[in-house]
PDB file of C-alpha atoms in Angstrom:
ATOM      1  CA  UNK A   1     -23.340   8.093  72.429  1.00 70.00           C
ATOM      2  CA  UNK A   2     -20.638  10.309  70.444  1.00 77.00           C
ATOM      3  CA  UNK A   3     -20.076  11.780  74.120  1.00 83.00           C
ATOM      4  CA  UNK A   4     -17.984   8.603  73.699  1.00 86.00           C
ATOM      5  CA  UNK A   5     -15.240   9.883  71.486  1.00 88.00           C
ATOM      6  CA  UNK A   6     -13.599  11.605  74.285  1.00 88.00           C
ATOM      7  CA  UNK A   7     -12.893   8.842  76.169  1.00 92.00           C
ATOM      8  CA  UNK A   8     -11.031   7.166  73.669  1.00 94.00           C
ATOM      9  CA  UNK A   9      -7.135   7.108  73.845  1.00 95.00           C
ATOM     10  CA  UNK A  10      -4.793   8.208  70.995  1.00 95.00           C
ATOM     11  CA  UNK A  11      -4.814   4.018  70.506  1.00 96.00           C
ATOM     12  CA  UNK A  12      -8.296   4.314  69.539  1.00 96.00           C
ATOM     13  CA  UNK A  13      -8.581   7.296  68.215  1.00 95.00           C
ATOM     14  CA  UNK A  14      -6.264   6.113  65.428  1.00 97.00           C
ATOM     15  CA  UNK A  15      -8.351   2.302  64.971  1.00 97.00           C
ATOM     16  CA  UNK A  16     -11.517   5.013  65.250  1.00 97.00           C
ATOM     17  CA  UNK A  17     -10.453   6.936  62.457  1.00 97.00           C
ATOM     18  CA  UNK A  18      -8.867   3.753  60.325  1.00 97.00           C
ATOM     19  CA  UNK A  19     -11.662   1.649  60.833  1.00 98.00           C
ATOM     20  CA  UNK A  20     -14.695   4.606  59.295  1.00 97.00           C
ATOM     21  CA  UNK A  21     -11.566   5.013  56.393  1.00 97.00           C
ATOM     22  CA  UNK A  22     -11.716   1.192  56.312  1.00 97.00           C
ATOM     23  CA  UNK A  23     -16.007   1.136  55.943  1.00 97.00           C
ATOM     24  CA  UNK A  24     -15.800   4.360  53.296  1.00 95.00           C
ATOM     25  CA  UNK A  25     -13.376   3.343  51.336  1.00 94.00           C
ATOM     26  CA  UNK A  26     -13.883  -0.187  50.734  1.00 95.00           C
ATOM     27  CA  UNK A  27     -17.193  -1.002  52.045  1.00 95.00           C
ATOM     28  CA  UNK A  28     -16.521  -3.719  54.210  1.00 97.00           C
ATOM     29  CA  UNK A  29     -14.647  -4.562  57.345  1.00 97.00           C
ATOM     30  CA  UNK A  30     -14.273  -8.471  57.317  1.00 95.00           C
ATOM     31  CA  UNK A  31     -14.019 -11.046  60.877  1.00 94.00           C
ATOM     32  CA  UNK A  32     -10.110 -12.524  59.345  1.00 91.00           C
ATOM     33  CA  UNK A  33      -7.789 -11.556  56.377  1.00 86.00           C
ATOM     34  CA  UNK A  34      -5.191 -14.243  54.778  1.00 84.00           C
ATOM     35  CA  UNK A  35      -2.174 -13.229  55.374  1.00 83.00           C
ATOM     36  CA  UNK A  36       0.928 -15.325  53.508  1.00 79.00           C
ATOM     37  CA  UNK A  37       2.455 -16.893  55.657  1.00 79.00           C
ATOM     38  CA  UNK A  38       0.396 -16.805  58.520  1.00 82.00           C
ATOM     39  CA  UNK A  39      -2.268 -18.251  56.875  1.00 81.00           C
ATOM     40  CA  UNK A  40      -6.382 -16.962  58.430  1.00 84.00           C
ATOM     41  CA  UNK A  41      -5.937 -14.445  61.375  1.00 90.00           C
ATOM     42  CA  UNK A  42      -8.214 -11.858  63.607  1.00 92.00           C
ATOM     43  CA  UNK A  43      -8.822  -8.856  62.219  1.00 95.00           C
ATOM     44  CA  UNK A  44      -8.177  -6.171  65.196  1.00 95.00           C
ATOM     45  CA  UNK A  45     -10.663  -3.627  63.879  1.00 97.00           C
ATOM     46  CA  UNK A  46     -13.516  -6.672  63.420  1.00 97.00           C
ATOM     47  CA  UNK A  47     -13.340  -6.361  67.325  1.00 96.00           C
ATOM     48  CA  UNK A  48     -13.002  -2.684  66.962  1.00 97.00           C
ATOM     49  CA  UNK A  49     -16.243  -1.867  65.049  1.00 97.00           C
ATOM     50  CA  UNK A  50     -17.912  -4.839  67.563  1.00 97.00           C
ATOM     51  CA  UNK A  51     -17.146  -3.282  70.940  1.00 96.00           C
ATOM     52  CA  UNK A  52     -17.637   0.619  70.018  1.00 96.00           C
ATOM     53  CA  UNK A  53     -20.469  -0.284  66.752  1.00 96.00           C
ATOM     54  CA  UNK A  54     -22.605   1.969  68.738  1.00 95.00           C
ATOM     55  CA  UNK A  55     -20.687   5.354  68.118  1.00 95.00           C
ATOM     56  CA  UNK A  56     -19.342   4.606  65.138  1.00 96.00           C
ATOM     57  CA  UNK A  57     -22.611   4.018  63.333  1.00 96.00           C
ATOM     58  CA  UNK A  58     -23.772   7.473  65.224  1.00 95.00           C
ATOM     59  CA  UNK A  59     -20.505   8.897  64.045  1.00 95.00           C
ATOM     60  CA  UNK A  60     -21.531   7.974  60.141  1.00 96.00           C
ATOM     61  CA  UNK A  61     -24.810   8.806  60.001  1.00 95.00           C
ATOM     62  CA  UNK A  62     -23.511  12.425  60.578  1.00 94.00           C
ATOM     63  CA  UNK A  63     -22.797  12.199  57.039  1.00 94.00           C
ATOM     64  CA  UNK A  64     -25.472   9.839  55.712  1.00 95.00           C
ATOM     65  CA  UNK A  65     -23.736   6.270  56.080  1.00 97.00           C
ATOM     66  CA  UNK A  66     -25.653   3.539  57.209  1.00 97.00           C
ATOM     67  CA  UNK A  67     -23.941   0.596  59.357  1.00 98.00           C
ATOM     68  CA  UNK A  68     -24.432  -2.788  59.537  1.00 97.00           C
ATOM     69  CA  UNK A  69     -23.373  -5.713  60.451  1.00 96.00           C
ATOM     70  CA  UNK A  70     -23.071  -9.612  59.376  1.00 95.00           C
ATOM     71  CA  UNK A  71     -22.362 -11.321  62.293  1.00 92.00           C
ATOM     72  CA  UNK A  72     -22.945 -15.040  61.121  1.00 90.00           C
ATOM     73  CA  UNK A  73     -20.707 -14.332  58.117  1.00 91.00           C
ATOM     74  CA  UNK A  74     -18.048 -12.047  59.571  1.00 93.00           C
ATOM     75  CA  UNK A  75     -18.776  -8.681  58.644  1.00 96.00           C
ATOM     76  CA  UNK A  76     -19.276  -4.904  58.638  1.00 97.00           C
ATOM     77  CA  UNK A  77     -20.525  -3.275  55.606  1.00 97.00           C
ATOM     78  CA  UNK A  78     -21.645   0.853  54.895  1.00 97.00           C
ATOM     79  CA  UNK A  79     -24.548   2.232  52.905  1.00 95.00           C
ATOM     80  CA  UNK A  80     -25.537   5.567  52.015  1.00 95.00           C
ATOM     81  CA  UNK A  81     -29.014   6.849  52.900  1.00 93.00           C
ATOM     82  CA  UNK A  82     -29.011   8.973  49.434  1.00 90.00           C
ATOM     83  CA  UNK A  83     -27.354   5.923  47.564  1.00 83.00           C
ATOM     84  CA  UNK A  84     -24.461   7.768  46.468  1.00 78.00           C
ATOM     85  CA  UNK A  85     -21.121   6.720  45.884  1.00 78.00           C
ATOM     86  CA  UNK A  86     -22.605   3.757  44.573  1.00 82.00           C
ATOM     87  CA  UNK A  87     -19.740   2.164  43.148  1.00 85.00           C
ATOM     88  CA  UNK A  88     -20.840   1.400  38.939  1.00 89.00           C
ATOM     89  CA  UNK A  89     -19.960  -1.030  37.042  1.00 91.00           C
ATOM     90  CA  UNK A  90     -19.747  -2.040  33.301  1.00 91.00           C
ATOM     91  CA  UNK A  91     -20.756  -5.432  31.832  1.00 89.00           C
ATOM     92  CA  UNK A  92     -17.705  -7.967  32.096  1.00 91.00           C
ATOM     93  CA  UNK A  93     -16.948  -6.427  35.343  1.00 93.00           C
ATOM     94  CA  UNK A  94     -20.554  -7.327  36.769  1.00 90.00           C
ATOM     95  CA  UNK A  95     -20.995 -11.104  34.769  1.00 90.00           C
ATOM     96  CA  UNK A  96     -17.438 -11.661  37.042  1.00 93.00           C
ATOM     97  CA  UNK A  97     -19.258 -10.294  40.449  1.00 94.00           C
ATOM     98  CA  UNK A  98     -22.289 -12.180  39.220  1.00 90.00           C
ATOM     99  CA  UNK A  99     -20.221 -15.800  38.419  1.00 91.00           C
ATOM    100  CA  UNK A 100     -18.031 -14.923  42.027  1.00 94.00           C
ATOM    101  CA  UNK A 101     -21.404 -14.917  43.601  1.00 93.00           C
ATOM    102  CA  UNK A 102     -22.775 -17.682  41.795  1.00 89.00           C
ATOM    103  CA  UNK A 103     -20.204 -19.788  42.720  1.00 91.00           C
ATOM    104  CA  UNK A 104     -20.346 -19.033  46.024  1.00 91.00           C
ATOM    105  CA  UNK A 105     -24.018 -19.878  46.258  1.00 88.00           C
ATOM    106  CA  UNK A 106     -22.769 -23.424  45.034  1.00 87.00           C
ATOM    107  CA  UNK A 107     -20.412 -24.209  47.856  1.00 88.00           C
ATOM    108  CA  UNK A 108     -22.510 -23.579  50.262  1.00 81.00           C
ATOM    109  CA  UNK A 109     -22.239 -26.382  51.933  1.00 79.00           C
ATOM    110  CA  UNK A 110     -18.756 -27.636  51.381  1.00 78.00           C
ATOM    111  CA  UNK A 111     -18.279 -23.984  53.465  1.00 72.00           C
ATOM    112  CA  UNK A 112     -15.720 -23.969  56.323  1.00 63.00           C
ATOM    113  CA  UNK A 113     -15.540 -22.383  59.296  1.00 58.00           C
ATOM    114  CA  UNK A 114     -13.675 -19.537  57.489  1.00 62.00           C
ATOM    115  CA  UNK A 115     -16.593 -18.814  54.992  1.00 74.00           C
ATOM    116  CA  UNK A 116     -14.915 -18.537  51.929  1.00 85.00           C
ATOM    117  CA  UNK A 117     -15.386 -20.358  49.265  1.00 89.00           C
ATOM    118  CA  UNK A 118     -11.976 -20.440  47.008  1.00 90.00           C
ATOM    119  CA  UNK A 119     -11.604 -20.906  43.293  1.00 92.00           C
ATOM    120  CA  UNK A 120      -9.116 -19.884  40.404  1.00 95.00           C
ATOM    121  CA  UNK A 121      -9.227 -17.441  38.000  1.00 95.00           C
ATOM    122  CA  UNK A 122      -9.551 -20.322  35.547  1.00 94.00           C
ATOM    123  CA  UNK A 123     -11.913 -21.971  37.404  1.00 93.00           C
ATOM    124  CA  UNK A 124     -14.524 -18.100  37.149  1.00 93.00           C
ATOM    125  CA  UNK A 125     -13.764 -18.034  33.215  1.00 92.00           C
ATOM    126  CA  UNK A 126     -14.995 -21.173  32.745  1.00 91.00           C
ATOM    127  CA  UNK A 127     -18.304 -21.069  34.680  1.00 88.00           C
ATOM    128  CA  UNK A 128     -18.932 -17.035  33.297  1.00 88.00           C
ATOM    129  CA  UNK A 129     -18.463 -18.535  29.663  1.00 86.00           C
ATOM    130  CA  UNK A 130     -19.433 -21.974  29.797  1.00 84.00           C
ATOM    131  CA  UNK A 131     -21.074 -23.105  32.998  1.00 79.00           C
ATOM    132  CA  UNK A 132     -22.761 -19.630  33.962  1.00 76.00           C
ATOM    133  CA  UNK A 133     -23.421 -18.614  30.572  1.00 76.00           C
ATOM    134  CA  UNK A 134     -23.262 -14.895  31.737  1.00 81.00           C
ATOM    135  CA  UNK A 135     -20.813 -13.557  29.101  1.00 85.00           C
ATOM    136  CA  UNK A 136     -20.924 -14.607  25.742  1.00 82.00           C
ATOM    137  CA  UNK A 137     -17.660 -14.678  24.779  1.00 86.00           C
ATOM    138  CA  UNK A 138     -14.296 -14.875  27.923  1.00 87.00           C
ATOM    139  CA  UNK A 139     -13.009 -10.876  28.886  1.00 90.00           C
ATOM    140  CA  UNK A 140      -9.277 -10.022  28.234  1.00 92.00           C
ATOM    141  CA  UNK A 141      -7.319 -11.020  30.642  1.00 93.00           C
ATOM    142  CA  UNK A 142      -6.391  -6.834  31.464  1.00 94.00           C
ATOM    143  CA  UNK A 143     -10.640  -6.641  31.657  1.00 94.00           C
ATOM    144  CA  UNK A 144     -10.150  -9.054  34.071  1.00 94.00           C
ATOM    145  CA  UNK A 145      -7.292  -8.111  36.368  1.00 95.00           C
ATOM    146  CA  UNK A 146      -9.370  -4.527  36.829  1.00 96.00           C
ATOM    147  CA  UNK A 147     -12.648  -6.263  37.252  1.00 96.00           C
ATOM    148  CA  UNK A 148     -10.703  -8.383  40.298  1.00 96.00           C
ATOM    149  CA  UNK A 149      -8.791  -5.826  41.165  1.00 96.00           C
ATOM    150  CA  UNK A 150     -11.998  -3.439  42.702  1.00 96.00           C
ATOM    151  CA  UNK A 151     -13.775  -6.433  43.872  1.00 96.00           C
ATOM    152  CA  UNK A 152     -10.230  -7.323  46.296  1.00 96.00           C
ATOM    153  CA  UNK A 153     -10.348  -3.223  46.782  1.00 95.00           C
ATOM    154  CA  UNK A 154     -13.861  -3.628  48.716  1.00 95.00           C
ATOM    155  CA  UNK A 155     -12.981  -6.595  50.638  1.00 95.00           C
ATOM    156  CA  UNK A 156     -14.884  -9.349  48.163  1.00 96.00           C
ATOM    157  CA  UNK A 157     -12.512 -11.224  46.860  1.00 96.00           C
ATOM    158  CA  UNK A 158      -9.119 -12.059  48.620  1.00 94.00           C
ATOM    159  CA  UNK A 159      -5.227 -13.551  46.399  1.00 93.00           C
ATOM    160  CA  UNK A 160      -4.254 -16.589  48.587  1.00 92.00           C
ATOM    161  CA  UNK A 161      -1.813 -17.115  45.713  1.00 91.00           C
ATOM    162  CA  UNK A 162      -0.942 -16.156  42.081  1.00 92.00           C
ATOM    163  CA  UNK A 163      -1.084 -12.731  40.503  1.00 91.00           C
ATOM    164  CA  UNK A 164      -5.012 -11.312  38.710  1.00 91.00           C
ATOM    165  CA  UNK A 165      -3.703 -11.852  35.380  1.00 87.00           C
ATOM    166  CA  UNK A 166      -2.530 -15.314  35.553  1.00 92.00           C
ATOM    167  CA  UNK A 167      -5.586 -18.178  35.500  1.00 92.00           C
ATOM    168  CA  UNK A 168      -3.790 -20.634  37.853  1.00 95.00           C
ATOM    169  CA  UNK A 169      -4.337 -17.675  40.944  1.00 95.00           C
ATOM    170  CA  UNK A 170      -6.796 -18.694  43.887  1.00 94.00           C
ATOM    171  CA  UNK A 171      -9.100 -16.424  44.874  1.00 94.00           C
ATOM    172  CA  UNK A 172     -10.592 -16.531  47.840  1.00 92.00           C
ATOM    173  CA  UNK A 173     -14.257 -14.934  47.806  1.00 94.00           C
ATOM    174  CA  UNK A 174     -15.323 -14.043  50.923  1.00 94.00           C
ATOM    175  CA  UNK A 175     -19.296 -13.592  52.140  1.00 93.00           C
ATOM    176  CA  UNK A 176     -19.415 -10.214  52.233  1.00 95.00           C
ATOM    177  CA  UNK A 177     -20.627 -11.205  48.516  1.00 94.00           C
ATOM    178  CA  UNK A 178     -23.699 -11.705  50.049  1.00 92.00           C
ATOM    179  CA  UNK A 179     -24.092  -8.289  50.736  1.00 93.00           C
ATOM    180  CA  UNK A 180     -23.265  -7.470  47.178  1.00 92.00           C
ATOM    181  CA  UNK A 181     -25.230  -8.778  45.372  1.00 90.00           C
ATOM    182  CA  UNK A 182     -28.680 -10.206  47.227  1.00 86.00           C
ATOM    183  CA  UNK A 183     -30.390 -13.565  46.256  1.00 81.00           C
ATOM    184  CA  UNK A 184     -33.034 -11.681  45.245  1.00 80.00           C
ATOM    185  CA  UNK A 185     -30.893  -9.621  42.758  1.00 77.00           C
ATOM    186  CA  UNK A 186     -28.782 -12.437  41.508  1.00 75.00           C
ATOM    187  CA  UNK A 187     -30.807 -14.380  38.977  1.00 70.00           C
ATOM    188  CA  UNK A 188     -32.747 -11.037  37.687  1.00 74.00           C
ATOM    189  CA  UNK A 189     -29.498  -9.250  36.638  1.00 69.00           C
ATOM    190  CA  UNK A 190     -28.106 -12.466  35.449  1.00 64.00           C
ATOM    191  CA  UNK A 191     -31.204 -13.149  33.002  1.00 73.00           C
ATOM    192  CA  UNK A 192     -30.227  -9.104  31.852  1.00 68.00           C
ATOM    193  CA  UNK A 193     -27.250  -9.268  30.905  1.00 65.00           C
ATOM    194  CA  UNK A 194     -27.955 -12.557  29.227  1.00 64.00           C
ATOM    195  CA  UNK A 195     -30.550 -10.824  27.206  1.00 67.00           C
ATOM    196  CA  UNK A 196     -28.278  -8.024  26.234  1.00 60.00           C
ATOM    197  CA  UNK A 197     -25.792 -10.659  24.916  1.00 57.00           C
ATOM    198  CA  UNK A 198     -28.771 -12.189  22.666  1.00 53.00           C
ATOM    199  CA  UNK A 199     -29.494  -9.356  21.272  1.00 47.00           C
ATOM    200  CA  UNK A 200     -25.569  -8.047  20.244  1.00 52.00           C
ATOM    201  CA  UNK A 201     -25.036 -11.379  19.198  1.00 50.00           C
ATOM    202  CA  UNK A 202     -28.441 -10.914  16.866  1.00 44.00           C
ATOM    203  CA  UNK A 203     -26.901  -7.240  15.774  1.00 45.00           C
ATOM    204  CA  UNK A 204     -24.046  -8.540  14.643  1.00 47.00           C
ATOM    205  CA  UNK A 205     -25.389 -11.344  12.511  1.00 44.00           C
ATOM    206  CA  UNK A 206     -27.711  -8.768  10.698  1.00 46.00           C
ATOM    207  CA  UNK A 207     -24.217  -6.664   9.936  1.00 41.00           C
ATOM    208  CA  UNK A 208     -22.872 -10.241   8.450  1.00 51.00           C
TER     209      UNK A 208
END
């Protein structure tokens, strides 16, 4: 299958390099992207991946990466077979990610054809503390910005309007969040964070 690479023209080779770099640095390649002043546009690299999935899969496997596709929800993603290069999140980042996933789950029935759920940063912060009760206190905006920047870099969210450190900023939660936080882990991890908070609160009360 790798023999196909020798038949690629210059533009196809450039697209091949770009796609592989995107997968290895951003984890996900999505079918459509939001572009300011244009709205939602089709991602040409998703098309390239669809056409050349087998040669890209074989190429990545040489470095212990497996390529997966969710055609229904519109994305490709990679996993390292040795579980190397795993992204390690801190407590706040994990809590925000879980809340984004829960928000997506709650809005599944209302999602449009693009399958993105839209929320504001304020919505997210209210849910992570009050409704979902994953974190005991609201994180500061610097922590929020850092977490959301990571999620955007990995194509889990897209900024639709505003800046990541502003409560009114609108976010699109992409369907890639399904693969990032599988349903079977959702409740388990959320409960673990809640218990950690309970332990911390008990320790603080003891010290008082």
